[in-house]
Coordinates of C-alpha atoms and ligand atoms in Angstrom, one line a residue:
M1220 CA 0.0 0.0 0.0
E1221 CA 2.8 2.4 0.9
L1222 CA 4.5 1.6 -2.3
Q1223 CA 1.3 2.2 -4.2
N1224 CA 0.8 5.6 -2.5
A1225 CA 4.4 6.5 -3.2
F1226 CA 3.9 5.7 -6.9
V1227 CA 0.7 7.7 -7.1
N1228 CA 2.3 10.7 -5.4
W1229 CA 5.3 10.5 -7.6
F1230 CA 3.2 10.2 -10.7
R1231 CA 1.0 13.2 -9.7
N1232 CA 4.0 15.3 -8.8
S1233 CA 5.6 14.8 -12.2
S1234 CA 2.5 15.9 -14.1
P1235 CA 3.3 19.6 -14.0
Y1236 CA 6.6 18.8 -15.6
I1237 CA 5.0 16.7 -18.2
H1238 CA 2.7 19.6 -19.1
A1239 CA 5.5 22.1 -19.1
H1240 CA 7.7 20.0 -21.4
R1241 CA 5.0 18.9 -23.9
N1242 CA 5.6 20.2 -27.5
K1243 CA 8.9 21.7 -26.5
T1244 CA 12.1 21.0 -28.5
F1245 CA 14.9 19.3 -26.6
V1246 CA 18.3 18.6 -28.2
I1247 CA 20.1 15.8 -26.4
S1248 CA 23.8 15.1 -27.1
F1249 CA 25.8 12.2 -25.9
G1250 CA 29.3 10.9 -26.6
G1251 CA 30.2 7.6 -28.3
E1252 CA 31.2 6.4 -24.8
A1253 CA 27.5 6.4 -23.8
V1254 CA 26.7 4.2 -26.9
L1255 CA 29.4 1.7 -25.9
A1256 CA 28.2 1.5 -22.3
E1257 CA 26.2 -1.6 -21.2
D1258 CA 23.3 0.5 -20.0
F1259 CA 22.8 2.4 -23.2
D1260 CA 19.5 0.8 -23.8
H1261 CA 18.2 2.5 -20.6
H1262 CA 19.0 5.8 -22.2
V1263 CA 17.2 4.8 -25.3
H1264 CA 14.1 3.8 -23.3
D1265 CA 14.2 7.2 -21.6
F1266 CA 14.5 9.0 -25.0
A1267 CA 11.5 7.0 -26.2
L1268 CA 9.5 8.0 -23.1
L1269 CA 10.3 11.7 -23.7
S1270 CA 9.1 11.4 -27.2
S1271 CA 5.9 9.7 -26.2
L1272 CA 5.3 12.5 -23.7
G1273 CA 5.1 14.9 -26.6
I1274 CA 8.7 16.3 -26.4
R1275 CA 10.1 17.1 -29.8
L1276 CA 13.4 15.3 -29.7
V1277 CA 16.7 15.7 -31.6
L1278 CA 19.4 13.3 -30.6
V1279 CA 23.1 14.0 -31.5
H1280 CA 25.6 11.2 -30.9
G1281 CA 29.3 11.2 -30.8
I1282 CA 31.7 8.7 -32.3
R1283 CA 35.1 9.6 -30.7
P1284 CA 35.9 6.2 -29.0
Q1285 CA 34.6 4.3 -32.0
I1286 CA 37.0 6.1 -34.3
D1287 CA 39.9 5.5 -31.8
Q1288 CA 39.1 1.8 -31.7
R1289 CA 39.1 1.5 -35.5
L1290 CA 42.4 3.4 -35.8
S1291 CA 44.0 1.3 -33.1
R1292 CA 42.9 -1.9 -34.9
L1293 CA 44.7 -0.5 -38.0
N1294 CA 47.7 0.4 -35.8
A1295 CA 47.3 4.0 -36.8
P1296 CA 47.7 6.8 -34.2
A1297 CA 44.7 9.0 -33.1
R1298 CA 46.0 12.5 -33.6
F1299 CA 44.5 15.5 -31.7
H1300 CA 45.5 19.1 -31.3
H1301 CA 43.7 21.3 -28.7
N1302 CA 41.4 18.4 -28.1
L1303 CA 40.2 18.4 -31.8
R1304 CA 40.9 15.4 -33.9
I1305 CA 43.1 15.8 -37.0
T1306 CA 41.1 13.8 -39.4
D1307 CA 43.4 12.5 -42.1
D1308 CA 42.1 10.2 -44.9
L1309 CA 42.3 7.1 -42.7
A1310 CA 40.6 8.8 -39.7
L1311 CA 37.8 10.0 -42.0
Q1312 CA 37.3 6.5 -43.3
C1313 CA 37.0 5.4 -39.6
A1314 CA 34.6 8.3 -38.9
K1315 CA 32.3 7.4 -41.7
E1316 CA 32.2 3.7 -40.7
S1317 CA 31.7 4.6 -37.0
A1318 CA 28.9 7.1 -37.8
G1319 CA 27.1 4.6 -40.0
L1320 CA 27.4 1.8 -37.4
V1321 CA 26.4 3.9 -34.4
R1322 CA 23.4 5.5 -36.2
V1323 CA 22.1 2.0 -37.3
E1324 CA 22.5 0.7 -33.8
I1325 CA 20.7 3.6 -32.2
E1326 CA 17.9 3.3 -34.8
A1327 CA 17.6 -0.4 -34.1
L1328 CA 17.3 0.3 -30.3
L1329 CA 14.7 3.0 -31.0
S1330 CA 12.7 0.6 -33.2
M1331 CA 12.3 -2.1 -30.5
G1332 CA 8.8 -2.7 -29.3
L1333 CA 8.9 -6.1 -27.6
A1334 CA 5.9 -6.7 -25.3
N1335 CA 6.8 -6.4 -21.6
S1336 CA 9.6 -4.1 -22.4
P1337 CA 9.7 -0.3 -21.8
M1338 CA 9.5 0.2 -25.6
A1339 CA 6.3 -1.9 -26.1
G1340 CA 3.9 0.0 -28.2
S1341 CA 6.1 3.1 -28.6
G1342 CA 6.1 2.9 -32.4
L1343 CA 8.8 5.5 -32.7
K1344 CA 9.9 6.8 -36.1
V1345 CA 13.5 8.0 -36.5
A1346 CA 14.7 10.4 -39.1
S1347 CA 18.3 11.0 -40.1
G1348 CA 19.6 12.9 -43.0
N1349 CA 21.8 15.6 -44.5
F1350 CA 20.7 18.3 -42.1
V1351 CA 24.2 19.6 -41.3
T1352 CA 26.3 21.6 -43.9
A1353 CA 29.9 21.8 -42.9
K1354 CA 33.1 23.6 -44.0
P1355 CA 36.7 22.6 -43.3
L1356 CA 38.4 23.9 -40.2
G1357 CA 41.5 24.4 -42.3
V1358 CA 45.0 25.2 -41.1
I1359 CA 45.2 26.8 -37.7
A1360 CA 48.5 28.0 -36.3
G1361 CA 50.3 25.8 -38.8
V1362 CA 48.2 22.7 -37.9
D1363 CA 46.2 21.2 -40.8
Y1364 CA 43.0 19.6 -39.5
C1365 CA 42.4 17.9 -42.8
H1366 CA 38.8 16.5 -42.8
T1367 CA 37.9 18.0 -39.4
G1368 CA 35.2 20.5 -40.1
E1369 CA 32.9 22.9 -38.4
V1370 CA 29.2 23.6 -38.8
R1371 CA 28.4 26.0 -41.6
R1372 CA 24.6 25.8 -41.6
I1373 CA 21.8 23.7 -40.1
D1374 CA 18.8 22.9 -42.2
S1375 CA 16.4 23.8 -39.4
K1376 CA 13.3 23.8 -41.7
A1377 CA 13.9 20.2 -42.7
I1378 CA 14.5 19.2 -39.0
Q1379 CA 11.3 21.0 -37.9
L1380 CA 9.3 19.2 -40.6
Q1381 CA 10.4 15.9 -39.1
L1382 CA 9.6 17.0 -35.6
E1383 CA 6.2 18.2 -36.7
Q1384 CA 5.5 14.6 -37.9
K1385 CA 6.5 13.4 -34.4
N1386 CA 9.7 11.8 -35.7
V1387 CA 12.7 11.6 -33.4
V1388 CA 15.6 13.2 -35.3
L1389 CA 18.9 11.4 -35.0
I1390 CA 22.1 13.3 -36.1
S1391 CA 25.6 12.0 -36.5
P1392 CA 28.6 14.4 -36.1
I1393 CA 29.2 14.3 -39.8
G1394 CA 28.6 17.2 -42.2
Y1395 CA 28.6 17.6 -45.9
S1396 CA 29.8 20.5 -48.0
P1397 CA 28.2 21.8 -51.1
T1398 CA 31.2 20.4 -53.0
G1399 CA 30.2 16.9 -51.8
E1400 CA 33.0 16.6 -49.2
I1401 CA 32.5 14.9 -45.9
F1402 CA 33.7 16.4 -42.6
N1403 CA 34.2 15.0 -39.1
L1404 CA 32.6 17.3 -36.6
S1405 CA 32.4 17.6 -32.8
A1406 CA 29.1 16.3 -31.5
E1407 CA 28.9 19.1 -29.0
Q1408 CA 29.3 21.7 -31.7
V1409 CA 26.7 20.1 -33.8
A1410 CA 24.2 19.8 -30.9
T1411 CA 24.9 23.4 -29.9
E1412 CA 24.3 24.7 -33.4
I1413 CA 21.2 22.7 -33.8
A1414 CA 19.8 23.9 -30.5
I1415 CA 20.5 27.5 -31.6
A1416 CA 19.0 27.0 -35.1
L1417 CA 15.9 25.4 -33.8
K1418 CA 15.5 27.8 -30.9
A1419 CA 15.2 24.8 -28.7
E1420 CA 13.9 25.1 -25.2
K1421 CA 16.6 22.9 -23.9
L1422 CA 20.0 21.6 -24.9
I1423 CA 20.9 18.6 -22.8
L1424 CA 24.4 17.4 -22.7
L1425 CA 24.9 13.9 -21.3
T1426 CA 28.3 14.1 -19.9
E1427 CA 30.9 11.5 -18.7
Q1428 CA 31.0 12.9 -15.2
S1429 CA 28.9 15.2 -13.0
F1430 CA 29.9 18.8 -12.4
Q1431 CA 31.5 19.1 -9.0
N1432 CA 33.1 22.3 -7.8
P1433 CA 36.7 21.3 -7.2
D1434 CA 37.0 24.0 -4.5
N1435 CA 34.5 22.3 -2.2
D1436 CA 33.6 19.0 -3.9
Q1437 CA 30.0 20.0 -3.9
P1438 CA 27.8 19.3 -7.0
V1439 CA 26.9 22.4 -8.9
R1440 CA 23.2 22.3 -9.5
Q1441 CA 22.7 25.7 -11.1
I1442 CA 25.0 28.2 -12.6
T1443 CA 24.5 31.3 -14.8
T1444 CA 26.6 31.7 -18.0
D1445 CA 28.6 34.6 -16.3
E1446 CA 29.4 32.3 -13.3
A1447 CA 30.3 29.4 -15.7
D1448 CA 32.6 31.8 -17.6
L1449 CA 34.3 32.9 -14.4
F1450 CA 34.6 29.2 -13.2
L1451 CA 36.4 28.3 -16.5
Q1452 CA 38.7 31.3 -16.1
N1453 CA 39.5 30.4 -12.5
H1454 CA 40.0 26.7 -13.3
P1455 CA 42.0 26.6 -16.5
N1456 CA 43.1 23.0 -16.0
I1457 CA 39.7 21.5 -15.6
A1458 CA 39.2 18.2 -17.4
D1459 CA 38.0 18.4 -21.0
V1460 CA 35.0 16.2 -20.2
L1461 CA 33.7 19.1 -18.2
A1462 CA 35.2 22.1 -19.9
L1463 CA 33.9 21.2 -23.4
P1464 CA 30.2 20.8 -22.3
L1465 CA 30.5 23.9 -20.2
K1466 CA 31.8 26.0 -23.1
A1467 CA 29.1 24.5 -25.4
A1468 CA 26.5 25.4 -22.7
I1469 CA 27.7 29.0 -22.5
Q1470 CA 27.7 29.5 -26.2
S1471 CA 24.2 28.1 -26.6
C1472 CA 22.8 30.2 -23.8
Q1473 CA 24.4 33.3 -25.2
S1474 CA 22.8 32.5 -28.6
G1475 CA 19.3 32.2 -27.3
V1476 CA 18.8 28.6 -25.9
N1477 CA 17.0 29.2 -22.6
R1478 CA 18.3 26.3 -20.6
V1479 CA 21.2 23.9 -20.9
H1480 CA 21.5 20.9 -18.7
L1481 CA 24.6 18.9 -18.0
I1482 CA 23.6 15.5 -16.9
D1483 CA 26.0 12.7 -15.8
R1484 CA 25.0 9.8 -18.0
T1485 CA 26.5 7.3 -15.7
V1486 CA 23.7 7.9 -13.2
D1487 CA 20.8 5.6 -14.0
G1488 CA 17.6 7.6 -14.8
A1489 CA 19.4 10.9 -14.4
L1490 CA 17.6 12.3 -17.5
L1491 CA 14.2 11.6 -16.0
L1492 CA 15.2 12.8 -12.6
E1493 CA 16.5 16.1 -14.0
L1494 CA 13.4 16.7 -16.2
F1495 CA 10.6 15.4 -14.0
S1496 CA 11.6 16.1 -10.4
H1497 CA 11.9 19.4 -8.7
D1498 CA 15.5 19.4 -7.7
G1499 CA 17.0 17.4 -10.5
V1500 CA 20.4 15.7 -10.4
G1501 CA 22.4 17.6 -13.1
T1502 CA 23.6 21.1 -13.6
L1503 CA 21.3 23.7 -15.1
I1504 CA 22.9 26.6 -17.0
S1505 CA 21.1 29.7 -18.1
S1506 CA 22.0 33.2 -19.0
T1507 CA 19.2 34.6 -16.8
P1508 CA 18.4 33.8 -13.2
F1509 CA 16.5 30.5 -12.9
E1510 CA 13.6 32.0 -11.1
A1511 CA 11.7 35.1 -12.1
L1512 CA 8.9 36.9 -10.5
R1513 CA 6.9 38.6 -13.2
P1514 CA 3.4 39.7 -14.2
A1515 CA 1.3 36.7 -15.3
T1516 CA 0.1 36.3 -18.9
L1517 CA -2.7 34.2 -20.3
S1518 CA -0.3 31.4 -21.2
D1519 CA 0.4 31.0 -17.4
I1520 CA -3.2 30.0 -16.6
G1521 CA -2.6 26.3 -17.1
G1522 CA 0.4 26.5 -14.7
I1523 CA -1.6 28.6 -12.1
L1524 CA -4.5 26.1 -12.2
E1525 CA -2.1 23.2 -11.7
L1526 CA -0.6 24.9 -8.7
I1527 CA -3.8 26.0 -6.9
K1528 CA -6.1 23.0 -7.6
P1529 CA -4.7 20.8 -4.8
L1530 CA -4.8 23.8 -2.4
E1531 CA -8.5 24.4 -3.4
Q1532 CA -9.3 20.8 -2.6
Q1533 CA -7.6 21.2 0.8
G1534 CA -9.8 24.2 1.4
K1535 CA -6.8 26.5 1.7
L1536 CA -7.8 28.6 -1.3
A1537 CA -11.2 29.6 -2.5
K1538 CA -12.3 27.9 -5.7
R1539 CA -11.9 30.0 -8.8
S1540 CA -12.6 29.1 -12.4
R1541 CA -10.3 29.3 -15.4
E1542 CA -12.6 32.0 -16.8
K1543 CA -12.3 34.1 -13.6
I1544 CA -8.5 33.9 -13.7
E1545 CA -8.5 34.7 -17.4
M1546 CA -10.5 37.8 -16.8
E1547 CA -8.3 38.9 -13.9
I1548 CA -5.0 37.8 -15.2
S1549 CA -3.5 41.3 -15.1
D1550 CA -3.9 41.2 -11.3
Y1551 CA -1.7 38.2 -11.0
V1552 CA 2.1 37.8 -10.6
V1553 CA 3.8 34.5 -10.9
L1554 CA 7.1 32.9 -9.8
E1555 CA 8.4 30.9 -12.7
R1556 CA 11.2 28.4 -12.4
D1557 CA 12.6 26.6 -15.5
G1558 CA 9.2 26.9 -17.3
L1559 CA 7.2 25.9 -14.3
I1560 CA 4.8 28.1 -12.3
I1561 CA 5.8 27.5 -8.7
G1562 CA 4.1 30.5 -7.0
C1563 CA 1.4 33.0 -7.7
M1564 CA -0.5 35.9 -6.0
A1565 CA -3.2 38.3 -7.1
L1566 CA -3.9 41.9 -6.1
H1567 CA -7.4 43.0 -6.9
S1568 CA -7.5 46.7 -6.5
D1569 CA -10.0 49.5 -6.4
E1570 CA -7.8 52.5 -6.9
Q1571 CA -10.6 55.0 -6.6
A1572 CA -11.8 53.7 -3.3
G1573 CA -8.1 53.2 -2.2
F1574 CA -8.1 49.6 -1.2
G1575 CA -6.9 46.2 -2.5
A1576 CA -7.6 42.6 -1.8
I1577 CA -4.8 40.0 -1.8
A1578 CA -5.9 36.6 -3.2
C1579 CA -4.7 33.3 -4.6
L1580 CA -1.4 33.3 -2.8
A1581 CA 0.3 29.9 -3.3
V1582 CA 3.7 28.5 -3.4
H1583 CA 4.3 24.9 -4.6
P1584 CA 4.8 22.6 -1.6
D1585 CA 8.2 21.5 -2.9
Y1586 CA 9.4 25.1 -2.8
Q1587 CA 7.8 26.4 0.4
G1588 CA 9.8 27.6 3.4
S1589 CA 12.4 29.5 1.4
A1590 CA 10.9 33.0 1.5
R1591 CA 9.1 32.7 -1.8
G1592 CA 5.8 33.6 -0.2
K1593 CA 7.5 36.6 1.4
R1594 CA 8.9 37.6 -2.0
L1595 CA 5.5 37.5 -3.7
F1596 CA 3.9 39.4 -0.8
E1597 CA 6.6 42.1 -0.8
H1598 CA 6.2 42.5 -4.5
V1599 CA 2.4 42.9 -4.2
H1600 CA 2.7 45.2 -1.2
Q1601 CA 5.1 47.4 -3.2
K1602 CA 2.6 47.5 -6.1
A1603 CA -0.2 48.4 -3.7
K1604 CA 2.0 51.3 -2.5
Q1605 CA 2.6 52.5 -6.0
L1606 CA -1.1 52.4 -6.7
K1607 CA -1.5 54.6 -3.6
L1608 CA -3.8 52.1 -1.9
K1609 CA -4.5 52.8 1.7
K1610 CA -5.7 49.4 2.9
L1611 CA -5.0 45.8 2.0
F1612 CA -7.5 43.1 2.9
V1613 CA -7.1 39.3 2.8
L1614 CA -9.5 36.6 3.6
S1615 CA -7.8 33.5 5.0
T1616 CA -8.9 30.1 6.4
Q1617 CA -5.6 28.6 7.4
T1618 CA -2.9 31.2 6.8
A1619 CA -4.1 34.1 9.1
H1620 CA -0.9 34.0 11.2
W1621 CA 1.3 34.1 8.2
F1622 CA -0.3 37.5 7.3
I1623 CA -0.3 38.7 10.9
E1624 CA 3.5 38.2 10.9
K1625 CA 3.5 40.4 7.8
G1626 CA 1.8 43.3 9.7
F1627 CA -1.9 42.4 9.1
Q1628 CA -4.4 42.9 11.9
P1629 CA -7.5 40.8 12.5
S1630 CA -10.6 42.6 11.2
T1631 CA -14.3 42.0 10.7
I1632 CA -16.6 41.3 7.9
A1633 CA -18.4 44.5 8.7
S1634 CA -15.3 46.5 8.0
L1635 CA -14.9 45.1 4.5
P1636 CA -15.7 47.5 1.6
E1637 CA -19.1 46.7 0.1
S1638 CA -17.6 45.1 -3.1
L1639 CA -15.7 42.6 -1.0
K1640 CA -18.5 42.0 1.5
V1641 CA -20.8 40.7 -1.2
L1642 CA -18.1 38.2 -2.2
Y1643 CA -17.6 36.9 1.4
N1644 CA -18.6 33.2 1.5
P1645 CA -20.0 32.4 5.0
E1646 CA -19.5 28.7 4.3
R1647 CA -15.7 29.2 4.1
N1648 CA -15.9 31.3 7.3
S1649 CA -12.5 32.9 6.4
K1650 CA -10.9 35.2 8.9
V1651 CA -10.7 38.8 7.7
L1652 CA -7.4 40.6 8.0
C1653 CA -6.4 44.1 7.1
N1654 CA -3.1 45.9 6.6
I1655 CA -2.9 49.7 6.7
I1656 CA -0.4 50.9 4.1
D1657 CA 1.7 53.9 5.3
Ligands
LIG988 C1 1.4 30.5 2.7 C2 2.4 30.1 1.7 C3 2.2 30.9 0.4 C4 3.8 30.5 2.3 O1 4.8 30.3 1.3 P1 6.3 30.1 1.7 O2 7.1 30.3 0.4 O3 6.5 28.8 2.4 O4 6.5 31.3 2.6 P2 7.8 31.8 3.3 O5 9.0 30.9 3.0 O6 7.9 33.3 3.0 O7 7.4 31.7 4.8 C5 7.6 30.5 5.5 C6 7.2 30.8 7.0 O8 5.8 30.9 7.1 C7 5.3 29.9 8.0 N1 4.0 29.4 7.5 C8 3.7 28.7 6.4 N2 2.4 28.5 6.3 C9 1.8 29.1 7.4 C10 0.5 29.2 7.9 N3 -0.5 28.6 7.3 N4 0.3 29.9 9.0 C11 1.3 30.5 9.7 N5 2.6 30.4 9.3 C12 2.9 29.7 8.1 C13 6.3 28.8 7.9 O9 6.3 28.0 9.1 C14 7.6 29.6 7.8 O10 8.0 30.1 9.0 P3 9.3 29.6 9.8 O11 10.4 29.6 8.8 O12 9.4 30.5 10.9 O13 8.9 28.2 10.2 C15 2.4 28.6 1.4 O14 2.6 27.9 2.6 C16 1.2 28.1 0.7 O15 1.2 28.1 -0.5 N6 0.2 27.7 1.4 C17 -1.0 27.1 0.9 C18 -1.9 28.2 0.3 C19 -2.4 29.2 1.2 O16 -2.6 28.9 2.4 N7 -2.5 30.5 0.7 C20 -2.9 31.6 1.5 C21 -4.4 31.8 1.2 S1 -5.0 33.2 2.1

């Protein structure tokens, strides 16, 4: 029974994330190491799950260890300069073989649908193609990179068409030039450029290790691009497995991708934990702060309803319909965190009569106790001051003391302005509180 309850709670708690992610475009990149790992099928199951939840998915795979293996079998050296492969003719041959093989293997895994397996009934369709145009990297500081290239253009229209048809788009780190040449590309660069070109909501880089701050050995859960830049400057010797994804993340954020997640692919289920639980397990990188308090818009109504419905059922908030919120949306402010509405509050004001009523204050249970309620209140209080309101009222069943600690005084129904008195619901029997604004 306990297990059942835990499952039901877990499933319910993940529903806001499911709604928030639906129809959004996520670009997920992973190295060739992930493909070689024994648990790679788990990742594929998770990709399939994301796609079936309505996420528009672009997968970009790497092939670095596969090329190295092939070169080593041929007793040829793997040559790198500044962590970029020098792709000579033999290495290009290995890159082509590796890309073909890895793509086919991933396609096969995504096509599985055995009964009693996580892929049963998924019916995924995978699209690959010549979506990436490349140009040679050329000769840099005297080093000829041969067939190593860089992205010149992404055919975002063609990728969007595939995504609209609900296909998963699978991209190899290989690009073609208009002259018909083939170039070996960095998977991170390809993923970054695709995320930018598609204006993806998220770029997710599955990394080989988690991002720990070497100064205190603590995991870094969130970092802004400015902080990440500073971190790289202060830690010039940080391992490439971390430095490369960090640089890719900074570049993507600066070019308009809202959120980049670095997720340690060696943690089982890390992708699902990061996307569908409130704290996540990876590192979230964005150019703006992760949480914003802002005026609500009509597109927030779904999120507001999601937040307040359970509180209405518990009797903590008065019931209000979608239509009522829609009509009064300009009275609302919301706290948004990574696309999710985690707090809201409304101020209904009568400026002529000089009073306002606070309503619909809510903070998601996972985020309570960290002064978010206080932040919403202070914002609304400031707004009331700007509107030159003299009095603020609130009707509360279970939160009276919270408001008293904010300077409200117990009051009476009789003292309510007429327009609020007619709305008073005796069945709820709320306490009336009033705050005089100086
Ligand atoms: C009331 C609410 C918005 C506070 O959000 P929050 O982000 O946790 O608020 P803060 O972090 O600023 O404040 C937390 C403090 O308020 C206290 N608090 C929380 N709920 C309270 C309540 N119902 N009565 C009295 N104090 C309360 C907490 O114990 C904490 O104090 P402490 O740190 O001294 O223990 C949140 O609990 C909520 O959404 N409640 C359900 C909806 C509700 O009751 N809305 C008000 C309708 S009038």
